[in-house]
C-alpha cells in the first residue's frame, strides 16, 4: 500500500512571508526519496482554531501527517496541543525530555523560563524524537490509521530531526527497499541536460531518473525500488554507468556532497594544499571550503583582495598590469592566483575577479563578466566567464566560485580545463 | 470587513521539493502590506481531482483565492479549468490574449504549438491580467462572494504579475492601511526576549508585537492598522520607542537589512575602512560583508588565516604567542586584528579564532569556544565567546561573525563592548 503524506506547517511568519517554507521543500525531497507520496502542503498561522480545522482536513485525506513548527514556547506549543486533541490523546509530562531541556539551558548558559518546560509535555504513548539540535522535542504516534510526526520549525533543527529521527521511523512504513544514487554535474544547464535525457527518462519506470537544478549545478537522481538493497543496486548500476558515459567530464561525482568537498578530498589524497585569492567572490570560496569540517588539512588560507591596493600589496599583482588591463581581466586573475601561491605557500591556488553587480565596473565590464584562474606548479590557467546580466549578485558569486573549484577538479582528474 | 486570503499553489515540482514555494512567500509579503490577512497556503500537484478538492475547501474558508502555477501547456491549464468549473464558469476564447501569445512566440523566435493557444481560453467575464513577462495570461473574477486571482507559477512572471496586475485589483478590496516597523536585536535569545515582552504583547491589540528568531538574532515586528498611514505611524511610534528603551544597546536598528549592513553604513558615513582576519569563520565575515553591493567603498579586504603559518606570515602574529597560548586565544585574536590593520591598511580590523567543530582543537578547547577582536586606532578589544557545544558548525560560524560585527557597531555608537 502506498502512503500519502501531508506536510502541515504552523507559523504566522510563513503567512506574513517573513520566510519561505524551506522545511516543506526539504521534507518533500526526503520523503520522495523514501518512496512516500507527498500530495499536500498546508500552512496555517499560530491560530488554534485554523490549526484545528487544517488537522481535521489532513486527517481525512492523508495517512501520514508531518508537522513543522509551533512546538516552541512563543506559540504555546500550539501544534502539540492541537494534534493531541484531534486524536484524543492527553499530554503527559516526559521527565527525560524535561531533563534534556534543563541540560540544554545549563550548557548554553541561558536562563530557563517556566514555559520552556512546557515543551516536555508530550502526547501519551508517543515515540519521543529527541532533539539534539535545539530544545523542543519532536514526537511521533499512530492513531486512527494515521501516522503523525511533529518536527520543530527552525530549519537548523527540522533538517537533522527529519534525517536522524523521522526517517528511521518512516522507513518502516515503506514496503520493499528504495535505493538511489545522485550524480552531480557541473558545466551544463538543466534544460540542456533534460533535453538529452528526455526520451530515456520517459521510457524508464524502475529505476527512474529525476533531474534537479541547484545553484548553477545539476543533479540527476537515479532511484530503484526492489525487494532487497542488492536487487535495487543491481537495477541502479547500468543506469548510473550510462549517464556517466553520456555526460563524461561534466559529472563530478556520484553521491558526493558538493564540488568543494570533491576538491578538498582530491587534494588531500594527493597531499596537496590549497589557497585562494578572491576579488568578486569576496570570501565565498574560502567560506565554502571551510564549511567542510577537516578543511584545515588542505586549505591554508585565503586573501580577499577587494581593492587594487590589497591586490598589489598582499598578492604582488604588478601595478602596471592593474592599470593596463584593469582588475577584471585574465592577466590580473592569473597574477592573483600566482601571488596567492607565493603568499600562502600552497601547492594550488585559485583566484576570482569579476563584476557581481548590480552595476558595471569603472572600466565598462558588464555584470556577469568574470575570470577564474588556477595556479599549480609550472602552470597557470585562466577561464573567462560570461554569466549573463540576468542572474543576481548572489548567483553570480556562487557560479564564479564553483567554476574555480571546477578547475581544481579537472586538474586533479587530468581532464582538460575546457571541453 | 476584513478579507481572508488563501494562496493555492499548483505544481508537482513543489511537492517533490524541487523548488521552495517562494511565490507564496512573495505574495504573503505583498498581501500583508495591503492589509489583507493571509490565513492559508495550500500546495497540490498537477492532479485535477486533488486540485478540485483543494479549491472546494478554499472556497469555503477564504474570500480571496490567489492561485499560482498550473496555467501552462505542460499541465493542460489545470488551474484555469478547475477554478472555472468550481465557480460554474465556461472558458471562452480571448482573441486579444491569443494575439499576445502569437506575438510572444514570434518575438522570442520560438515555435508555437497548438496547446500554447489553449492559454487564450479564459473564464467568461473575467478581468484578463495581461502577462508581459511570459505567455500565460492571468485572470481575475468575482463569483459567489469570492475573489479569484490566477497568476503564473514561474517566479520571474509571478512577481511582476502580482505587483503590476493583481495589486491594483486588490487595492480596491483593502480597507485601511497596515504599517509596520521591525526592530533588530543582537545579543539576546528569543525566549528571553519573549519572556520580557509577554505581558505587554498579550495586552496589545493595535499595534501588535511579534517576535522572530533568525540565525542567532532576534526581530520584533510592530504592526498597526489605521485609516491612514499617518495614523498607523502615530500608533507605532510609542511602542517602537518603548521597545528600544527596554532592550537598550541590544537593538541595533529599526527597518535595517542586517547587522553587516548597519556596520558598513556606519563606517561609510565616518569615512572609515574595514578589514578582516578570519580563522574559524574562514571567509564568512568577508562573504557577508561583500554580499552587500557597494561594500567596496568600506571593505578593503580580508585574510583567511586557516593555518598558524599564514597567521604568522601574513598577519605577523608572533610565533611565541601561538606557541604559548595556542591559536584559539584572546592573545592571538588581538594580534590577528592588529596584524590585519597593518597588512590591509584599514582603519578598523576584525578577527575571529575559535573551534567550529565537530571536534575539539589540539589544545583541548571545546567546540564553541571562540574569540573575536576589534582593532581600531589606539585600541584593541577582545570578546571571548562560549557558544555551547550543541550548535552546529554553521551556526557557530554565523554567530562568531555576528559577534565581530557587533563589536564594530558598538564602537561606532560609542557603546560599551560588553553590557
Coordinates of N, CA and C in Angstrom, one line a residue, chain A residues 36-205:
Chain A
X36 N 7.6 7.8 -0.5 CA 6.3 8.2 0.0 C 5.8 9.4 -0.9
X37 N 4.5 9.4 -1.1 CA 3.9 10.4 -1.9 C 3.4 11.6 -1.2
X38 N 4.0 12.7 -1.4 CA 3.6 14.0 -0.7 C 2.5 14.6 -1.7
X39 N 1.3 14.7 -1.2 CA 0.2 15.2 -2.0 C -0.2 16.6 -1.6
X40 N 0.1 17.0 -0.4 CA -0.4 18.3 0.1 C 0.7 19.0 1.0
X41 N 0.8 20.3 0.8 CA 1.5 21.1 1.8 C 0.4 22.1 2.3
X42 N 0.3 22.3 3.5 CA -0.6 23.3 4.1 C 0.1 24.1 5.1
X43 N -0.1 25.4 5.1 CA 0.4 26.3 6.1 C -0.7 27.0 6.8
X44 N -0.7 27.0 8.1 CA -1.6 27.9 8.9 C -0.8 28.7 9.9
X45 N -1.3 29.7 10.4 CA -0.6 30.6 11.4 C -0.7 30.0 12.8
X46 N -0.2 30.8 13.7 CA -0.3 30.3 15.1 C -1.7 30.6 15.7
X47 N -2.6 29.9 15.1 CA -4.0 30.2 15.5 C -4.7 28.8 15.7
X48 N -5.1 28.6 17.0 CA -5.6 27.3 17.3 C -6.8 26.8 16.5
X49 N -7.7 27.7 16.2 CA -8.9 27.3 15.5 C -8.6 26.8 14.1
X50 N -7.8 27.7 13.4 CA -7.5 27.3 12.0 C -6.6 26.1 11.9
X51 N -5.7 26.0 13.0 CA -4.8 24.8 13.0 C -5.7 23.5 13.2
X52 N -6.7 23.6 14.1 CA -7.6 22.5 14.3 C -8.3 22.1 13.0
X53 N -8.8 23.1 12.3 CA -9.5 22.8 11.0 C -8.6 22.1 10.0
X54 N -7.4 22.6 10.0 CA -6.4 22.1 9.0 C -6.1 20.6 9.3
X55 N -6.0 20.3 10.6 CA -5.7 19.0 11.0 C -6.8 18.1 10.7
X56 N -8.1 18.6 10.9 CA -9.2 17.7 10.6 C -9.3 17.4 9.1
X57 N -8.9 18.3 8.2 CA -8.8 18.1 6.8 C -7.7 17.1 6.5
X58 N -6.5 17.3 7.0 CA -5.4 16.4 6.8 C -5.7 15.0 7.2
X59 N -6.3 14.8 8.3 CA -6.7 13.5 8.8 C -7.6 12.7 7.9
X60 N -8.4 13.5 7.2 CA -9.3 12.8 6.2 C -8.7 12.3 5.0
X61 N -7.7 13.1 4.5 CA -7.1 12.8 3.2 C -5.8 12.2 3.2
X62 N -5.0 12.3 4.3 CA -3.6 11.7 4.2 C -3.5 10.6 5.3
X63 N -2.6 9.7 5.1 CA -2.4 8.7 6.2 C -1.0 8.9 6.9
X64 N -0.3 9.9 6.4 CA 0.9 10.4 7.2 C 0.8 11.9 7.3
X65 N 0.8 12.4 8.5 CA 0.8 13.9 8.7 C 2.1 14.3 9.3
X66 N 2.9 15.1 8.6 CA 4.1 15.6 9.2 C 4.0 17.1 9.5
X67 N 4.1 17.5 10.7 CA 4.0 18.9 11.0 C 5.4 19.5 11.3
X68 N 5.5 20.8 10.9 CA 6.7 21.6 11.3 C 6.3 22.8 12.0
X69 N 7.0 23.2 13.0 CA 6.8 24.4 13.7 C 5.7 24.3 14.8
X70 N 5.5 25.4 15.5 CA 4.5 25.5 16.5 C 4.8 24.7 17.8
X71 N 6.1 24.3 18.0 CA 6.4 23.5 19.1 C 7.1 24.3 20.3
X72 N 7.4 25.5 20.0 CA 8.2 26.3 21.0 C 7.3 27.1 21.9
X73 N 8.0 27.7 22.9 CA 7.2 28.4 24.0 C 6.5 29.6 23.4
X74 N 7.0 30.3 22.3 CA 6.4 31.5 21.9 C 5.0 31.3 21.3
X75 N 4.7 30.1 20.9 CA 3.4 29.8 20.3 C 2.5 28.9 21.2
X76 N 2.9 28.8 22.5 CA 2.2 28.0 23.4 C 2.1 26.5 23.0
X77 N 3.1 26.0 22.3 CA 3.1 24.6 21.8 C 1.8 24.3 21.1
X78 N 1.4 25.1 20.3 CA 0.1 25.0 19.6 C 0.0 23.7 18.8
X79 N 1.0 23.3 18.1 CA 0.9 22.1 17.2 C 0.6 20.9 18.1
X80 N 1.4 20.7 19.2 CA 1.3 19.5 20.0 C -0.1 19.5 20.6
X81 N -0.6 20.6 21.1 CA -1.9 20.7 21.7 C -3.0 20.3 20.7
X82 N -2.9 20.8 19.5 CA -4.0 20.6 18.5 C -4.0 19.2 18.0
X83 N -2.8 18.6 17.8 CA -2.7 17.3 17.2 C -3.1 16.3 18.3
X84 N -2.7 16.5 19.6 CA -3.1 15.6 20.6 C -4.6 15.6 20.8
X85 N -5.2 16.7 20.8 CA -6.7 16.9 20.9 C -7.4 16.2 19.7
X86 N -6.9 16.4 18.5 CA -7.5 15.8 17.3 C -7.5 14.3 17.3
X87 N -6.6 13.7 18.0 CA -6.5 12.3 18.1 C -6.9 11.7 19.5
X88 N -7.5 12.6 20.3 CA -8.0 12.2 21.6 C -6.9 11.7 22.5
X89 N -5.7 12.4 22.5 CA -4.7 12.0 23.4 C -4.4 13.1 24.4
X90 N -4.1 12.6 25.6 CA -3.7 13.6 26.6 C -2.2 14.0 26.5
X91 N -1.8 15.1 27.0 CA -0.4 15.4 27.0 C 0.1 15.0 28.4
X92 N 1.2 14.3 28.5 CA 1.8 13.9 29.7 C 3.2 14.4 29.9
X93 N 3.6 14.6 31.1 CA 5.0 15.2 31.3 C 6.0 14.1 31.1
X94 N 7.0 14.4 30.3 CA 8.1 13.4 30.0 C 9.4 13.9 30.7
X95 N 9.7 13.2 31.8 CA 10.9 13.6 32.6 C 12.2 13.6 31.8
X96 N 12.4 12.6 30.9 CA 13.6 12.6 30.1 C 13.7 13.9 29.3
X97 N 12.7 14.3 28.6 CA 12.7 15.5 27.8 C 12.9 16.7 28.7
X98 N 12.3 16.7 29.8 CA 12.5 17.9 30.7 C 14.0 18.0 31.1
X99 N 14.6 16.9 31.4 CA 16.0 16.9 31.8 C 16.9 17.4 30.7
X100 N 16.5 16.9 29.5 CA 17.3 17.4 28.3 C 17.2 18.9 28.2
X101 N 16.0 19.4 28.4 CA 15.8 20.9 28.2 C 16.6 21.6 29.3
X102 N 16.5 21.1 30.6 CA 17.3 21.8 31.6 C 18.8 21.7 31.3
X103 N 19.3 20.6 30.8 CA 20.7 20.5 30.5 C 21.1 21.5 29.4
X104 N 20.2 21.6 28.4 CA 20.5 22.5 27.3 C 20.7 23.9 27.7
X105 N 19.8 24.3 28.6 CA 19.9 25.7 29.1 C 21.2 25.9 30.0
X106 N 21.5 24.8 30.7 CA 22.7 24.9 31.6 C 23.9 25.0 30.7
X107 N 24.0 24.1 29.7 CA 25.1 24.1 28.8 C 25.3 25.4 28.0
X108 N 24.2 25.9 27.6 CA 24.2 27.2 26.8 C 24.2 28.4 27.6
X109 N 24.2 28.2 29.0 CA 24.3 29.4 29.9 C 23.1 30.3 29.6
X110 N 22.0 29.8 29.4 CA 20.8 30.7 29.2 C 19.9 30.5 30.4
X111 N 19.0 31.5 30.6 CA 18.1 31.4 31.7 C 16.8 30.6 31.2
X112 N 16.5 29.6 31.9 CA 15.3 28.8 31.6 C 14.0 29.5 32.2
X113 N 13.0 29.6 31.4 CA 11.8 30.2 31.9 C 10.8 29.0 32.1
X114 N 9.7 29.2 32.8 CA 8.7 28.2 33.0 C 8.2 27.6 31.8
X115 N 7.9 28.5 30.8 CA 7.3 28.0 29.6 C 8.2 27.1 28.8
X116 N 9.5 27.1 29.0 CA 10.4 26.2 28.3 C 10.1 24.8 28.7
X117 N 9.8 24.6 30.0 CA 9.5 23.2 30.5 C 8.2 22.6 29.9
X118 N 7.3 23.5 29.4 CA 6.1 23.1 28.8 C 6.4 22.2 27.6
X119 N 7.6 22.3 27.0 CA 7.9 21.5 25.9 C 8.1 20.1 26.2
X120 N 8.2 19.8 27.5 CA 8.3 18.4 27.9 C 7.0 17.7 28.1
X121 N 5.9 18.4 27.8 CA 4.5 17.8 27.8 C 4.3 17.2 26.4
X122 N 4.1 15.9 26.4 CA 4.0 15.2 25.1 C 2.8 14.3 25.0
X123 N 2.3 14.0 23.8 CA 1.1 13.1 23.7 C 1.4 11.7 24.4
X124 N 0.5 11.2 25.1 CA 0.7 9.9 25.8 C 1.0 8.8 24.8
X125 N 1.9 8.0 25.2 CA 2.2 6.9 24.3 C 3.0 7.1 23.1
X126 N 3.4 8.4 22.9 CA 4.1 8.7 21.6 C 5.6 8.2 21.7
X127 N 6.2 8.2 20.5 CA 7.6 8.0 20.4 C 8.3 9.4 20.5
X128 N 9.1 9.6 21.5 CA 9.8 10.9 21.6 C 10.9 11.0 20.6
X129 N 10.9 12.0 19.8 CA 12.0 12.2 18.9 C 13.0 13.2 19.5
X130 N 14.1 12.7 20.1 CA 15.0 13.5 20.9 C 15.6 14.6 20.0
X131 N 15.6 15.8 20.5 CA 16.1 16.9 19.7 C 17.5 17.3 20.2
X132 N 18.6 16.9 19.5 CA 19.9 17.2 19.8 C 20.4 18.5 19.2
X133 N 19.5 19.2 18.6 CA 19.8 20.5 17.9 C 19.1 21.7 18.4
X134 N 18.3 21.5 19.4 CA 17.5 22.6 20.0 C 16.8 22.1 21.2
X135 N 15.8 22.9 21.7 CA 15.2 22.5 22.9 C 13.9 21.7 22.8
X136 N 13.1 22.0 21.7 CA 11.8 21.4 21.6 C 11.9 19.9 21.1
X137 N 11.5 18.9 21.9 CA 11.5 17.6 21.4 C 10.4 17.4 20.3
X138 N 10.6 16.5 19.3 CA 9.6 16.1 18.4 C 8.9 14.9 18.9
X139 N 7.9 14.4 18.2 CA 7.3 13.2 18.6 C 6.5 12.5 17.5
X140 N 6.2 11.3 17.6 CA 5.5 10.5 16.6 C 4.6 9.6 17.2
X141 N 3.4 9.4 16.6 CA 2.4 8.4 17.1 C 1.6 8.0 16.0
X142 N 0.9 6.8 16.2 CA 0.0 6.3 15.2 C -1.4 6.2 15.9
X143 N -2.4 6.8 15.2 CA -3.8 6.7 15.8 C -4.8 6.8 14.7
X144 N -5.9 6.1 14.8 CA -6.9 6.1 13.8 C -6.4 5.9 12.4
X145 N -5.4 5.0 12.2 CA -4.9 4.7 10.9 C -4.0 5.8 10.3
X146 N -3.6 6.8 11.1 CA -2.8 7.9 10.6 C -1.5 7.9 11.4
X147 N -0.4 8.1 10.7 CA 0.9 8.4 11.4 C 1.1 9.9 11.5
X148 N 1.4 10.3 12.7 CA 1.6 11.7 13.0 C 3.1 11.9 13.4
X149 N 3.8 12.8 12.8 CA 5.2 13.1 13.2 C 5.3 14.6 13.3
X150 N 5.7 15.1 14.5 CA 5.9 16.5 14.7 C 7.3 16.9 14.8
X151 N 7.7 17.9 14.0 CA 9.1 18.3 14.0 C 9.2 19.8 14.3
X152 N 10.3 20.3 14.9 CA 10.4 21.7 15.2 C 10.6 22.5 13.9
X153 N 10.3 23.8 13.9 CA 10.2 24.6 12.7 C 11.6 25.2 12.2
X154 N 12.5 25.6 13.1 CA 13.7 26.2 12.6 C 14.5 25.2 11.7
X155 N 14.8 25.6 10.5 CA 15.4 24.7 9.5 C 16.7 24.0 10.1
X156 N 17.4 24.7 11.0 CA 18.6 24.0 11.5 C 18.3 22.9 12.5
X157 N 17.0 22.8 13.0 CA 16.6 21.7 13.8 C 15.7 20.8 13.0
X158 N 14.9 21.3 12.1 CA 14.0 20.5 11.3 C 14.7 19.4 10.5
X159 N 15.8 19.9 9.8 CA 16.5 19.0 8.9 C 17.2 17.8 9.6
X160 N 18.0 18.1 10.7 CA 18.6 16.9 11.3 C 17.5 16.1 12.0
X161 N 16.5 16.7 12.6 CA 15.4 15.9 13.2 C 14.8 15.0 12.2
X162 N 14.6 15.5 11.0 CA 14.0 14.6 10.0 C 14.9 13.5 9.6
X163 N 16.2 13.9 9.3 CA 17.1 12.8 8.8 C 17.4 11.8 9.9
X164 N 17.6 12.2 11.1 CA 18.1 11.3 12.1 C 17.0 10.7 13.0
X165 N 15.8 11.3 13.0 CA 14.7 10.8 13.9 C 13.5 10.4 13.1
X166 N 13.1 11.2 12.1 CA 11.8 10.8 11.4 C 12.1 9.7 10.4
X167 N 13.2 9.8 9.7 CA 13.5 8.9 8.6 C 13.5 7.4 9.1
X168 N 14.2 7.1 10.2 CA 14.2 5.8 10.7 C 12.8 5.3 11.0
X169 N 12.0 6.2 11.5 CA 10.6 5.8 11.8 C 9.8 5.6 10.5
X170 N 10.0 6.4 9.5 CA 9.2 6.3 8.3 C 9.7 5.1 7.4
X171 N 10.9 4.7 7.6 CA 11.4 3.6 6.7 C 10.6 2.4 7.0
X172 N 10.1 2.2 8.2 CA 9.3 1.0 8.5 C 8.0 1.0 7.8
X173 N 7.5 2.2 7.3 CA 6.2 2.3 6.6 C 6.4 1.9 5.1
X174 N 7.6 2.0 4.6 CA 7.8 1.8 3.2 C 8.0 0.3 2.9
X175 N 7.3 -0.3 2.0 CA 7.5 -1.7 1.7 C 8.5 -1.8 0.6
X176 N 9.4 -2.9 0.8 CA 10.5 -3.0 -0.2 C 11.5 -2.0 0.2
X177 N 12.5 -1.9 -0.6 CA 13.6 -1.0 -0.4 C 13.7 0.0 -1.5
X178 N 13.9 1.2 -1.1 CA 14.2 2.2 -2.2 C 15.7 2.6 -2.1
X179 N 16.4 2.5 -3.2 CA 17.8 2.9 -3.2 C 18.0 3.9 -4.3
X180 N 18.9 4.9 -4.0 CA 19.1 5.9 -5.1 C 20.5 6.3 -5.1
X181 N 21.0 6.8 -6.2 CA 22.3 7.4 -6.3 C 22.1 8.7 -7.0
X182 N 22.9 9.7 -6.6 CA 22.8 11.0 -7.2 C 24.1 11.4 -7.9
X183 N 23.9 11.6 -9.2 CA 25.1 12.1 -10.0 C 25.1 13.6 -10.0
X184 N 26.3 14.2 -9.7 CA 26.3 15.6 -9.7 C 27.1 16.1 -10.9
X185 N 26.5 17.1 -11.6 CA 27.1 17.7 -12.8 C 27.4 19.1 -12.6
X186 N 28.5 19.6 -13.2 CA 28.8 21.0 -13.3 C 29.2 21.4 -14.7
X187 N 28.7 22.5 -15.2 CA 29.0 22.9 -16.5 C 28.0 22.7 -17.6
X188 N 26.8 22.3 -17.1 CA 25.7 22.1 -18.1 C 24.4 22.6 -17.5
X189 N 23.5 23.2 -18.3 CA 22.3 23.8 -17.8 C 21.2 22.7 -17.6
X190 N 20.2 22.9 -16.8 CA 19.2 21.9 -16.5 C 18.5 21.5 -17.8
X191 N 18.1 22.6 -18.6 CA 17.2 22.3 -19.7 C 18.0 21.5 -20.8
X192 N 19.3 21.8 -20.9 CA 20.1 21.0 -21.8 C 20.3 19.6 -21.4
X193 N 20.5 19.4 -20.1 CA 20.6 18.1 -19.5 C 19.3 17.3 -19.8
X194 N 18.2 18.0 -19.5 CA 16.9 17.3 -19.6 C 16.6 16.9 -21.1
X195 N 17.0 17.8 -22.0 CA 16.7 17.5 -23.4 C 17.5 16.3 -23.8
X196 N 18.7 16.1 -23.3 CA 19.5 14.9 -23.7 C 18.9 13.6 -23.1
X197 N 18.1 13.8 -22.0 CA 17.7 12.6 -21.3 C 16.2 12.3 -21.4
X198 N 15.5 13.2 -22.0 CA 14.0 13.2 -22.0 C 13.5 11.8 -22.5
X199 N 13.9 11.3 -23.6 CA 13.4 10.1 -24.1 C 13.7 8.9 -23.2
X200 N 14.9 8.9 -22.7 CA 15.3 7.9 -21.7 C 14.5 8.0 -20.5
X201 N 14.3 9.2 -20.0 CA 13.5 9.4 -18.7 C 12.1 8.9 -18.9
X202 N 11.5 9.2 -20.0 CA 10.1 8.9 -20.2 C 9.9 7.4 -20.3
X203 N 10.9 6.7 -20.8 CA 10.8 5.2 -21.1 C 11.1 4.4 -19.8
X204 N 11.6 5.1 -18.8 CA 12.0 4.3 -17.6 C 10.9 4.3 -16.5
X205 N 10.8 3.1 -15.9 CA 9.9 3.1 -14.7 C 10.6 2.6 -13.4

